[in-house]
Amino acid sequence: GAVVSQHPSRVICKSGTSVKIECRSLDFQATTMFWYRQFPKQSLMLMATSNEGSKATYEQGVEKDKFLINHASLTLSTLTVTSAHPEDSSFYICSAVVGETRTGELFFGEGSRLTVL
Amino acid sequence: QKEVEQDPGPLSVPEGAIVSLNCTYSNSAFQYFMWYRQYSRKGPELLMYTYSSGNKEDGRFTAQVDKSSKYISLFIRDSQPSDSATYLCAMKGYNQGGKLIFGQGTELSVKP
């Protein structure tokens, strides 16, 4: 399957700091990437759609000023959690569609576990 | 009511057993159905991807979709301890891109 890489896999930060998570498509170009969030023992929830060269599209209830998304190239999207607080602690997972965006298969990265102290 | 319902388990079976995992959904617009396997602290791994109703087989895995009943299944034959993981069903409508609606996930444990 397609490879989507995330970095870092784990990060611990102090409350009030900002954290950047990178998502890369390693063997294909992804004009669109997606950021999900997963709380323990819960399912994945889509946060936002990252579009190469344009603004991200956020799901209802997701603060765009807190979760900054940049998709500067066809292989890289970044999620920055700004002024992080303990309630932002979660497992963040990016994904990308292989093939046509509307119907293609969605592959996920390994995830980044954020712990805010 | 959630759009996608999945029994969280945990489900424990002996090695070699046939495992049946299921999800029900309420949105008739869903067209694409997926099963992902997620090991602890890892991202989901795509196992099966099907379009509309029918069956799809890949090795020890068989996915079934019954759109008339809004019910999907994943069968695992000859289950192995390495199959122990959380299995997530996911689905989306046409032209929904990466906006998948996930079930809660079923935690499976295969005992040697």
JSON list of C-alpha atoms in Angstrom, two decimals:
[
{"chain": "A", "resi": 1, "resn": "GLY", "atom": "CA", "xyz": [0.00, 0.00, 0.00]},
{"chain": "A", "resi": 2, "resn": "ALA", "atom": "CA", "xyz": [0.88, 3.64, -0.22]},
{"chain": "A", "resi": 3, "resn": "VAL", "atom": "CA", "xyz": [3.15, 5.06, 2.44]},
{"chain": "A", "resi": 4, "resn": "VAL", "atom": "CA", "xyz": [2.24, 8.06, 4.52]},
{"chain": "A", "resi": 5, "resn": "SER", "atom": "CA", "xyz": [4.81, 9.14, 7.07]},
{"chain": "A", "resi": 6, "resn": "GLN", "atom": "CA", "xyz": [4.31, 11.28, 10.14]},
{"chain": "A", "resi": 7, "resn": "HIS", "atom": "CA", "xyz": [6.79, 12.99, 12.41]},
{"chain": "A", "resi": 8, "resn": "PRO", "atom": "CA", "xyz": [7.19, 13.14, 15.34]},
{"chain": "A", "resi": 9, "resn": "SER", "atom": "CA", "xyz": [5.52, 9.95, 16.52]},
{"chain": "A", "resi": 10, "resn": "ARG", "atom": "CA", "xyz": [5.39, 11.23, 20.06]},
{"chain": "A", "resi": 11, "resn": "VAL", "atom": "CA", "xyz": [5.73, 14.68, 21.57]},
{"chain": "A", "resi": 12, "resn": "ILE", "atom": "CA", "xyz": [5.39, 16.07, 25.07]},
{"chain": "A", "resi": 13, "resn": "CYS", "atom": "CA", "xyz": [5.14, 19.80, 25.57]},
{"chain": "A", "resi": 14, "resn": "LYS", "atom": "CA", "xyz": [4.28, 22.34, 28.19]},
{"chain": "A", "resi": 15, "resn": "SER", "atom": "CA", "xyz": [0.97, 24.11, 28.25]},
{"chain": "A", "resi": 16, "resn": "GLY", "atom": "CA", "xyz": [1.00, 27.26, 26.14]},
{"chain": "A", "resi": 17, "resn": "THR", "atom": "CA", "xyz": [3.60, 26.12, 23.64]},
{"chain": "A", "resi": 18, "resn": "SER", "atom": "CA", "xyz": [3.03, 25.27, 19.99]},
{"chain": "A", "resi": 19, "resn": "VAL", "atom": "CA", "xyz": [3.71, 21.92, 18.38]},
{"chain": "A", "resi": 20, "resn": "LYS", "atom": "CA", "xyz": [4.17, 21.12, 14.69]},
{"chain": "A", "resi": 21, "resn": "ILE", "atom": "CA", "xyz": [3.40, 17.71, 13.19]},
{"chain": "A", "resi": 22, "resn": "GLU", "atom": "CA", "xyz": [4.52, 16.79, 9.68]},
{"chain": "A", "resi": 23, "resn": "CYS", "atom": "CA", "xyz": [2.78, 14.46, 7.28]},
{"chain": "A", "resi": 24, "resn": "ARG", "atom": "CA", "xyz": [4.50, 13.26, 4.12]},
{"chain": "A", "resi": 25, "resn": "SER", "atom": "CA", "xyz": [3.39, 11.10, 1.24]},
{"chain": "A", "resi": 26, "resn": "LEU", "atom": "CA", "xyz": [6.50, 9.08, 0.41]},
{"chain": "A", "resi": 27, "resn": "ASP", "atom": "CA", "xyz": [5.77, 7.42, -2.90]},
{"chain": "A", "resi": 28, "resn": "PHE", "atom": "CA", "xyz": [2.97, 9.45, -4.40]},
{"chain": "A", "resi": 29, "resn": "GLN", "atom": "CA", "xyz": [1.77, 13.01, -4.72]},
{"chain": "A", "resi": 30, "resn": "ALA", "atom": "CA", "xyz": [-1.16, 14.08, -2.61]},
{"chain": "A", "resi": 31, "resn": "THR", "atom": "CA", "xyz": [-2.97, 17.27, -3.54]},
{"chain": "A", "resi": 32, "resn": "THR", "atom": "CA", "xyz": [-5.26, 16.63, -0.61]},
{"chain": "A", "resi": 33, "resn": "MET", "atom": "CA", "xyz": [-4.43, 15.31, 2.82]},
{"chain": "A", "resi": 34, "resn": "PHE", "atom": "CA", "xyz": [-6.64, 14.86, 5.84]},
{"chain": "A", "resi": 35, "resn": "TRP", "atom": "CA", "xyz": [-6.07, 15.31, 9.54]},
{"chain": "A", "resi": 36, "resn": "TYR", "atom": "CA", "xyz": [-7.87, 13.13, 12.04]},
{"chain": "A", "resi": 37, "resn": "ARG", "atom": "CA", "xyz": [-7.91, 13.06, 15.81]},
{"chain": "A", "resi": 38, "resn": "GLN", "atom": "CA", "xyz": [-8.44, 10.04, 18.02]},
{"chain": "A", "resi": 39, "resn": "PHE", "atom": "CA", "xyz": [-9.06, 9.97, 21.76]},
{"chain": "A", "resi": 40, "resn": "PRO", "atom": "CA", "xyz": [-8.33, 6.79, 23.76]},
{"chain": "A", "resi": 41, "resn": "LYS", "atom": "CA", "xyz": [-10.80, 3.98, 23.10]},
{"chain": "A", "resi": 42, "resn": "GLN", "atom": "CA", "xyz": [-12.65, 6.19, 20.65]},
{"chain": "A", "resi": 43, "resn": "SER", "atom": "CA", "xyz": [-12.92, 6.37, 16.91]},
{"chain": "A", "resi": 44, "resn": "LEU", "atom": "CA", "xyz": [-11.24, 8.72, 14.50]},
{"chain": "A", "resi": 45, "resn": "MET", "atom": "CA", "xyz": [-12.79, 12.10, 13.84]},
{"chain": "A", "resi": 46, "resn": "LEU", "atom": "CA", "xyz": [-11.94, 14.21, 10.82]},
{"chain": "A", "resi": 47, "resn": "MET", "atom": "CA", "xyz": [-10.58, 17.60, 11.81]},
{"chain": "A", "resi": 48, "resn": "ALA", "atom": "CA", "xyz": [-9.74, 19.22, 8.51]},
{"chain": "A", "resi": 49, "resn": "THR", "atom": "CA", "xyz": [-8.94, 18.74, 4.86]},
{"chain": "A", "resi": 50, "resn": "SER", "atom": "CA", "xyz": [-5.58, 20.07, 3.77]},
{"chain": "A", "resi": 51, "resn": "ASN", "atom": "CA", "xyz": [-5.42, 21.35, 0.20]},
{"chain": "A", "resi": 52, "resn": "GLU", "atom": "CA", "xyz": [-2.12, 21.93, -1.58]},
{"chain": "A", "resi": 53, "resn": "GLY", "atom": "CA", "xyz": [-1.68, 25.59, -2.37]},
{"chain": "A", "resi": 54, "resn": "SER", "atom": "CA", "xyz": [-4.88, 26.78, -0.72]},
{"chain": "A", "resi": 55, "resn": "LYS", "atom": "CA", "xyz": [-6.56, 27.12, 2.64]},
{"chain": "A", "resi": 56, "resn": "ALA", "atom": "CA", "xyz": [-7.57, 24.12, 4.64]},
{"chain": "A", "resi": 57, "resn": "THR", "atom": "CA", "xyz": [-11.20, 23.21, 5.14]},
{"chain": "A", "resi": 58, "resn": "TYR", "atom": "CA", "xyz": [-12.13, 22.63, 8.77]},
{"chain": "A", "resi": 59, "resn": "GLU", "atom": "CA", "xyz": [-14.90, 20.46, 10.15]},
{"chain": "A", "resi": 60, "resn": "GLN", "atom": "CA", "xyz": [-17.56, 21.97, 12.34]},
{"chain": "A", "resi": 61, "resn": "GLY", "atom": "CA", "xyz": [-16.34, 22.61, 15.85]},
{"chain": "A", "resi": 62, "resn": "VAL", "atom": "CA", "xyz": [-12.63, 22.59, 14.99]},
{"chain": "A", "resi": 63, "resn": "GLU", "atom": "CA", "xyz": [-10.87, 25.88, 15.73]},
{"chain": "A", "resi": 64, "resn": "LYS", "atom": "CA", "xyz": [-8.88, 26.91, 12.68]},
{"chain": "A", "resi": 65, "resn": "ASP", "atom": "CA", "xyz": [-6.79, 29.38, 14.68]},
{"chain": "A", "resi": 66, "resn": "LYS", "atom": "CA", "xyz": [-5.75, 26.67, 17.11]},
{"chain": "A", "resi": 67, "resn": "PHE", "atom": "CA", "xyz": [-5.04, 23.97, 14.54]},
{"chain": "A", "resi": 68, "resn": "LEU", "atom": "CA", "xyz": [-3.05, 25.61, 11.77]},
{"chain": "A", "resi": 69, "resn": "ILE", "atom": "CA", "xyz": [-2.65, 23.56, 8.62]},
{"chain": "A", "resi": 70, "resn": "ASN", "atom": "CA", "xyz": [-0.19, 24.25, 5.84]},
{"chain": "A", "resi": 71, "resn": "HIS", "atom": "CA", "xyz": [0.07, 22.20, 2.66]},
{"chain": "A", "resi": 72, "resn": "ALA", "atom": "CA", "xyz": [3.01, 23.78, 0.90]},
{"chain": "A", "resi": 73, "resn": "SER", "atom": "CA", "xyz": [3.87, 20.96, -1.49]},
{"chain": "A", "resi": 74, "resn": "LEU", "atom": "CA", "xyz": [2.36, 17.88, -3.07]},
{"chain": "A", "resi": 75, "resn": "THR", "atom": "CA", "xyz": [4.05, 15.64, -0.53]},
{"chain": "A", "resi": 76, "resn": "LEU", "atom": "CA", "xyz": [3.93, 17.60, 2.73]},
{"chain": "A", "resi": 77, "resn": "SER", "atom": "CA", "xyz": [1.21, 18.87, 5.02]},
{"chain": "A", "resi": 78, "resn": "THR", "atom": "CA", "xyz": [1.81, 20.23, 8.51]},
{"chain": "A", "resi": 79, "resn": "LEU", "atom": "CA", "xyz": [-0.49, 20.60, 11.49]},
{"chain": "A", "resi": 80, "resn": "THR", "atom": "CA", "xyz": [0.50, 23.11, 14.15]},
{"chain": "A", "resi": 81, "resn": "VAL", "atom": "CA", "xyz": [-1.29, 22.99, 17.49]},
{"chain": "A", "resi": 82, "resn": "THR", "atom": "CA", "xyz": [-0.95, 26.52, 18.80]},
{"chain": "A", "resi": 83, "resn": "SER", "atom": "CA", "xyz": [-0.95, 27.44, 22.48]},
{"chain": "A", "resi": 84, "resn": "ALA", "atom": "CA", "xyz": [-1.52, 23.83, 23.38]},
{"chain": "A", "resi": 85, "resn": "HIS", "atom": "CA", "xyz": [-3.45, 22.91, 26.52]},
{"chain": "A", "resi": 86, "resn": "PRO", "atom": "CA", "xyz": [-3.92, 19.57, 28.28]},
{"chain": "A", "resi": 87, "resn": "GLU", "atom": "CA", "xyz": [-7.28, 19.04, 26.57]},
{"chain": "A", "resi": 88, "resn": "ASP", "atom": "CA", "xyz": [-5.44, 19.05, 23.23]},
{"chain": "A", "resi": 89, "resn": "SER", "atom": "CA", "xyz": [-3.63, 15.89, 24.27]},
{"chain": "A", "resi": 90, "resn": "SER", "atom": "CA", "xyz": [-4.64, 13.28, 21.73]},
{"chain": "A", "resi": 91, "resn": "PHE", "atom": "CA", "xyz": [-3.50, 11.02, 18.90]},
{"chain": "A", "resi": 92, "resn": "TYR", "atom": "CA", "xyz": [-3.30, 12.99, 15.65]},
{"chain": "A", "resi": 93, "resn": "ILE", "atom": "CA", "xyz": [-3.27, 11.03, 12.41]},
{"chain": "A", "resi": 94, "resn": "CYS", "atom": "CA", "xyz": [-2.89, 12.28, 8.88]},
{"chain": "A", "resi": 95, "resn": "SER", "atom": "CA", "xyz": [-4.04, 10.52, 5.75]},
{"chain": "A", "resi": 96, "resn": "ALA", "atom": "CA", "xyz": [-3.99, 10.85, 2.00]},
{"chain": "A", "resi": 97, "resn": "VAL", "atom": "CA", "xyz": [-6.03, 9.49, -0.87]},
{"chain": "A", "resi": 98, "resn": "VAL", "atom": "CA", "xyz": [-4.35, 7.43, -3.56]},
{"chain": "A", "resi": 99, "resn": "GLY", "atom": "CA", "xyz": [-6.00, 7.98, -6.88]},
{"chain": "A", "resi": 100, "resn": "GLU", "atom": "CA", "xyz": [-9.00, 10.16, -7.47]},
{"chain": "A", "resi": 101, "resn": "THR", "atom": "CA", "xyz": [-9.89, 12.15, -4.37]},
{"chain": "A", "resi": 102, "resn": "ARG", "atom": "CA", "xyz": [-13.60, 11.39, -4.60]},
{"chain": "A", "resi": 103, "resn": "THR", "atom": "CA", "xyz": [-13.33, 7.62, -4.75]},
{"chain": "A", "resi": 104, "resn": "GLY", "atom": "CA", "xyz": [-9.77, 6.61, -3.96]},
{"chain": "A", "resi": 105, "resn": "GLU", "atom": "CA", "xyz": [-8.46, 4.60, -1.06]},
{"chain": "A", "resi": 106, "resn": "LEU", "atom": "CA", "xyz": [-7.38, 6.46, 2.06]},
{"chain": "A", "resi": 107, "resn": "PHE", "atom": "CA", "xyz": [-4.07, 5.56, 3.66]},
{"chain": "A", "resi": 108, "resn": "PHE", "atom": "CA", "xyz": [-3.05, 6.72, 7.11]},
{"chain": "A", "resi": 109, "resn": "GLY", "atom": "CA", "xyz": [0.21, 7.71, 8.70]},
{"chain": "A", "resi": 110, "resn": "GLU", "atom": "CA", "xyz": [1.55, 6.16, 11.89]},
{"chain": "A", "resi": 111, "resn": "GLY", "atom": "CA", "xyz": [0.07, 8.90, 14.02]},
{"chain": "A", "resi": 112, "resn": "SER", "atom": "CA", "xyz": [1.54, 11.45, 16.44]},
{"chain": "A", "resi": 113, "resn": "ARG", "atom": "CA", "xyz": [0.74, 11.23, 20.12]},
{"chain": "A", "resi": 114, "resn": "LEU", "atom": "CA", "xyz": [0.65, 14.64, 21.74]},
{"chain": "A", "resi": 115, "resn": "THR", "atom": "CA", "xyz": [0.80, 15.04, 25.50]},
{"chain": "A", "resi": 116, "resn": "VAL", "atom": "CA", "xyz": [0.41, 18.54, 26.90]},
{"chain": "A", "resi": 117, "resn": "LEU", "atom": "CA", "xyz": [1.52, 18.93, 30.49]},
{"chain": "B", "resi": 1, "resn": "GLN", "atom": "CA", "xyz": [-27.93, 7.71, 17.19]},
{"chain": "B", "resi": 2, "resn": "LYS", "atom": "CA", "xyz": [-24.45, 7.42, 15.69]},
{"chain": "B", "resi": 3, "resn": "GLU", "atom": "CA", "xyz": [-24.14, 7.21, 11.93]},
{"chain": "B", "resi": 4, "resn": "VAL", "atom": "CA", "xyz": [-22.03, 4.07, 12.26]},
{"chain": "B", "resi": 5, "resn": "GLU", "atom": "CA", "xyz": [-22.48, 1.54, 15.04]},
{"chain": "B", "resi": 6, "resn": "GLN", "atom": "CA", "xyz": [-19.82, -1.01, 15.92]},
{"chain": "B", "resi": 7, "resn": "ASP", "atom": "CA", "xyz": [-19.61, -3.22, 18.98]},
{"chain": "B", "resi": 8, "resn": "PRO", "atom": "CA", "xyz": [-16.40, -2.22, 20.79]},
{"chain": "B", "resi": 9, "resn": "GLY", "atom": "CA", "xyz": [-15.90, -5.70, 22.26]},
{"chain": "B", "resi": 10, "resn": "PRO", "atom": "CA", "xyz": [-13.48, -6.85, 23.49]},
{"chain": "B", "resi": 11, "resn": "LEU", "atom": "CA", "xyz": [-13.76, -10.04, 21.45]},
{"chain": "B", "resi": 12, "resn": "SER", "atom": "CA", "xyz": [-11.56, -12.98, 22.42]},
{"chain": "B", "resi": 13, "resn": "VAL", "atom": "CA", "xyz": [-11.21, -16.08, 20.25]},
{"chain": "B", "resi": 14, "resn": "PRO", "atom": "CA", "xyz": [-8.86, -19.07, 20.12]},
{"chain": "B", "resi": 15, "resn": "GLU", "atom": "CA", "xyz": [-6.25, -19.31, 17.40]},
{"chain": "B", "resi": 16, "resn": "GLY", "atom": "CA", "xyz": [-7.67, -20.78, 14.20]},
{"chain": "B", "resi": 17, "resn": "ALA", "atom": "CA", "xyz": [-11.21, -19.55, 14.82]},
{"chain": "B", "resi": 18, "resn": "ILE", "atom": "CA", "xyz": [-13.29, -17.70, 12.27]},
{"chain": "B", "resi": 19, "resn": "VAL", "atom": "CA", "xyz": [-13.87, -14.13, 13.39]},
{"chain": "B", "resi": 20, "resn": "SER", "atom": "CA", "xyz": [-16.91, -12.12, 12.38]},
{"chain": "B", "resi": 21, "resn": "LEU", "atom": "CA", "xyz": [-16.86, -8.35, 12.81]},
{"chain": "B", "resi": 22, "resn": "ASN", "atom": "CA", "xyz": [-19.83, -6.16, 11.96]},
{"chain": "B", "resi": 23, "resn": "CYS", "atom": "CA", "xyz": [-21.04, -2.62, 11.58]},
{"chain": "B", "resi": 24, "resn": "THR", "atom": "CA", "xyz": [-24.41, -1.09, 10.93]},
{"chain": "B", "resi": 25, "resn": "TYR", "atom": "CA", "xyz": [-25.04, 2.35, 9.56]},
{"chain": "B", "resi": 26, "resn": "SER", "atom": "CA", "xyz": [-27.91, 4.71, 9.02]},
{"chain": "B", "resi": 27, "resn": "ASN", "atom": "CA", "xyz": [-26.88, 6.91, 6.07]},
{"chain": "B", "resi": 28, "resn": "SER", "atom": "CA", "xyz": [-28.07, 5.43, 2.80]},
{"chain": "B", "resi": 29, "resn": "ALA", "atom": "CA", "xyz": [-25.70, 7.76, 0.90]},
{"chain": "B", "resi": 30, "resn": "PHE", "atom": "CA", "xyz": [-22.65, 5.74, 1.92]},
{"chain": "B", "resi": 31, "resn": "GLN", "atom": "CA", "xyz": [-21.15, 4.07, -1.14]},
{"chain": "B", "resi": 32, "resn": "TYR", "atom": "CA", "xyz": [-17.62, 3.09, -0.15]},
{"chain": "B", "resi": 33, "resn": "PHE", "atom": "CA", "xyz": [-16.90, 0.76, 2.73]},
{"chain": "B", "resi": 34, "resn": "MET", "atom": "CA", "xyz": [-13.58, 0.03, 4.37]},
{"chain": "B", "resi": 35, "resn": "TRP", "atom": "CA", "xyz": [-12.07, -2.03, 7.11]},
{"chain": "B", "resi": 36, "resn": "TYR", "atom": "CA", "xyz": [-8.95, -0.85, 8.88]},
{"chain": "B", "resi": 37, "resn": "ARG", "atom": "CA", "xyz": [-6.77, -2.66, 11.39]},
{"chain": "B", "resi": 38, "resn": "GLN", "atom": "CA", "xyz": [-5.15, -0.60, 14.11]},
{"chain": "B", "resi": 39, "resn": "TYR", "atom": "CA", "xyz": [-2.47, -1.88, 16.44]},
{"chain": "B", "resi": 40, "resn": "SER", "atom": "CA", "xyz": [-1.96, -0.11, 19.73]},
{"chain": "B", "resi": 41, "resn": "ARG", "atom": "CA", "xyz": [-0.43, 3.36, 19.33]},
{"chain": "B", "resi": 42, "resn": "LYS", "atom": "CA", "xyz": [-0.25, 3.01, 15.54]},
{"chain": "B", "resi": 43, "resn": "GLY", "atom": "CA", "xyz": [-2.12, 4.49, 12.62]},
{"chain": "B", "resi": 44, "resn": "PRO", "atom": "CA", "xyz": [-4.91, 2.50, 10.93]},
{"chain": "B", "resi": 45, "resn": "GLU", "atom": "CA", "xyz": [-3.89, 0.08, 8.19]},
{"chain": "B", "resi": 46, "resn": "LEU", "atom": "CA", "xyz": [-6.27, -0.40, 5.27]},
{"chain": "B", "resi": 47, "resn": "LEU", "atom": "CA", "xyz": [-7.39, -4.03, 4.98]},
{"chain": "B", "resi": 48, "resn": "MET", "atom": "CA", "xyz": [-10.36, -4.00, 2.64]},
{"chain": "B", "resi": 49, "resn": "TYR", "atom": "CA", "xyz": [-12.00, -1.44, 0.39]},
{"chain": "B", "resi": 50, "resn": "THR", "atom": "CA", "xyz": [-15.29, -2.16, -1.30]},
{"chain": "B", "resi": 51, "resn": "TYR", "atom": "CA", "xyz": [-17.77, -0.24, -3.36]},
{"chain": "B", "resi": 52, "resn": "SER", "atom": "CA", "xyz": [-21.51, -0.78, -2.96]},
{"chain": "B", "resi": 53, "resn": "SER", "atom": "CA", "xyz": [-22.98, -4.18, -2.11]},
{"chain": "B", "resi": 54, "resn": "GLY", "atom": "CA", "xyz": [-21.27, -7.51, -2.53]},
{"chain": "B", "resi": 55, "resn": "ASN", "atom": "CA", "xyz": [-18.37, -9.58, -1.31]},
{"chain": "B", "resi": 56, "resn": "LYS", "atom": "CA", "xyz": [-14.63, -9.13, -1.60]},
{"chain": "B", "resi": 57, "resn": "GLU", "atom": "CA", "xyz": [-11.99, -11.64, -0.60]},
{"chain": "B", "resi": 58, "resn": "ASP", "atom": "CA", "xyz": [-8.31, -11.10, 0.06]},
{"chain": "B", "resi": 59, "resn": "GLY", "atom": "CA", "xyz": [-6.41, -13.99, 1.56]},
{"chain": "B", "resi": 60, "resn": "ARG", "atom": "CA", "xyz": [-7.90, -14.83, 4.95]},
{"chain": "B", "resi": 61, "resn": "PHE", "atom": "CA", "xyz": [-10.13, -11.76, 4.90]},
{"chain": "B", "resi": 62, "resn": "THR", "atom": "CA", "xyz": [-13.61, -11.44, 3.38]},
{"chain": "B", "resi": 63, "resn": "ALA", "atom": "CA", "xyz": [-15.61, -8.25, 3.39]},
{"chain": "B", "resi": 64, "resn": "GLN", "atom": "CA", "xyz": [-19.36, -8.24, 2.83]},
{"chain": "B", "resi": 65, "resn": "VAL", "atom": "CA", "xyz": [-21.62, -5.28, 2.22]},
{"chain": "B", "resi": 66, "resn": "ASP", "atom": "CA", "xyz": [-25.41, -5.44, 2.32]},
{"chain": "B", "resi": 67, "resn": "LYS", "atom": "CA", "xyz": [-26.68, -1.99, 1.49]},
{"chain": "B", "resi": 68, "resn": "SER", "atom": "CA", "xyz": [-30.32, -3.02, 1.71]},
{"chain": "B", "resi": 69, "resn": "SER", "atom": "CA", "xyz": [-29.78, -3.86, 5.39]},
{"chain": "B", "resi": 70, "resn": "LYS", "atom": "CA", "xyz": [-27.15, -1.16, 5.94]},
{"chain": "B", "resi": 71, "resn": "TYR", "atom": "CA", "xyz": [-24.85, -3.82, 7.33]},
{"chain": "B", "resi": 72, "resn": "ILE", "atom": "CA", "xyz": [-21.24, -4.65, 6.63]},
{"chain": "B", "resi": 73, "resn": "SER", "atom": "CA", "xyz": [-19.07, -7.51, 7.85]},
{"chain": "B", "resi": 74, "resn": "LEU", "atom": "CA", "xyz": [-15.46, -8.58, 7.93]},
{"chain": "B", "resi": 75, "resn": "PHE", "atom": "CA", "xyz": [-14.61, -12.26, 8.30]},
{"chain": "B", "resi": 76, "resn": "ILE", "atom": "CA", "xyz": [-11.17, -13.47, 9.29]},
{"chain": "B", "resi": 77, "resn": "ARG", "atom": "CA", "xyz": [-10.44, -17.14, 8.65]},
{"chain": "B", "resi": 78, "resn": "ASP", "atom": "CA", "xyz": [-7.82, -19.15, 10.50]},
{"chain": "B", "resi": 79, "resn": "SER", "atom": "CA", "xyz": [-7.25, -16.30, 12.92]},
{"chain": "B", "resi": 80, "resn": "GLN", "atom": "CA", "xyz": [-3.72, -15.81, 14.26]},
{"chain": "B", "resi": 81, "resn": "PRO", "atom": "CA", "xyz": [-2.40, -14.12, 17.41]},
{"chain": "B", "resi": 82, "resn": "SER", "atom": "CA", "xyz": [-0.92, -11.47, 15.10]},
{"chain": "B", "resi": 83, "resn": "ASP", "atom": "CA", "xyz": [-4.49, -10.55, 14.12]},
{"chain": "B", "resi": 84, "resn": "SER", "atom": "CA", "xyz": [-5.00, -9.19, 17.64]},
{"chain": "B", "resi": 85, "resn": "ALA", "atom": "CA", "xyz": [-5.77, -5.51, 17.13]},
{"chain": "B", "resi": 86, "resn": "THR", "atom": "CA", "xyz": [-8.65, -3.07, 16.93]},
{"chain": "B", "resi": 87, "resn": "TYR", "atom": "CA", "xyz": [-10.69, -3.32, 13.74]},
{"chain": "B", "resi": 88, "resn": "LEU", "atom": "CA", "xyz": [-12.40, -0.19, 12.51]},
{"chain": "B", "resi": 89, "resn": "CYS", "atom": "CA", "xyz": [-15.10, -0.04, 9.90]},
{"chain": "B", "resi": 90, "resn": "ALA", "atom": "CA", "xyz": [-15.32, 3.15, 7.89]},
{"chain": "B", "resi": 91, "resn": "MET", "atom": "CA", "xyz": [-17.49, 4.45, 5.12]},
{"chain": "B", "resi": 92, "resn": "LYS", "atom": "CA", "xyz": [-18.13, 7.46, 2.94]},
{"chain": "B", "resi": 93, "resn": "GLY", "atom": "CA", "xyz": [-20.46, 8.74, 0.30]},
{"chain": "B", "resi": 94, "resn": "TYR", "atom": "CA", "xyz": [-19.55, 9.54, -3.27]},
{"chain": "B", "resi": 95, "resn": "ASN", "atom": "CA", "xyz": [-17.44, 12.68, -3.69]},
{"chain": "B", "resi": 96, "resn": "GLN", "atom": "CA", "xyz": [-16.59, 12.74, 0.02]},
{"chain": "B", "resi": 97, "resn": "GLY", "atom": "CA", "xyz": [-12.84, 12.49, -0.49]},
{"chain": "B", "resi": 98, "resn": "GLY", "atom": "CA", "xyz": [-11.19, 11.68, 2.80]},
{"chain": "B", "resi": 99, "resn": "LYS", "atom": "CA", "xyz": [-14.19, 12.34, 4.97]},
{"chain": "B", "resi": 100, "resn": "LEU", "atom": "CA", "xyz": [-14.63, 8.89, 6.38]},
{"chain": "B", "resi": 101, "resn": "ILE", "atom": "CA", "xyz": [-17.15, 8.09, 9.07]},
{"chain": "B", "resi": 102, "resn": "PHE", "atom": "CA", "xyz": [-15.65, 5.52, 11.40]},
{"chain": "B", "resi": 103, "resn": "GLY", "atom": "CA", "xyz": [-17.16, 3.01, 13.74]},
{"chain": "B", "resi": 104, "resn": "GLN", "atom": "CA", "xyz": [-15.87, 2.90, 17.29]},
{"chain": "B", "resi": 105, "resn": "GLY", "atom": "CA", "xyz": [-13.69, -0.09, 16.54]},
{"chain": "B", "resi": 106, "resn": "THR", "atom": "CA", "xyz": [-13.81, -3.67, 17.85]},
{"chain": "B", "resi": 107, "resn": "GLU", "atom": "CA", "xyz": [-10.92, -4.86, 19.97]},
{"chain": "B", "resi": 108, "resn": "LEU", "atom": "CA", "xyz": [-9.97, -8.41, 18.96]},
{"chain": "B", "resi": 109, "resn": "SER", "atom": "CA", "xyz": [-7.73, -10.76, 20.88]},
{"chain": "B", "resi": 110, "resn": "VAL", "atom": "CA", "xyz": [-6.67, -14.08, 19.36]},
{"chain": "B", "resi": 111, "resn": "LYS", "atom": "CA", "xyz": [-5.33, -16.45, 22.00]},
{"chain": "B", "resi": 112, "resn": "PRO", "atom": "CA", "xyz": [-2.64, -19.02, 21.09]}
]
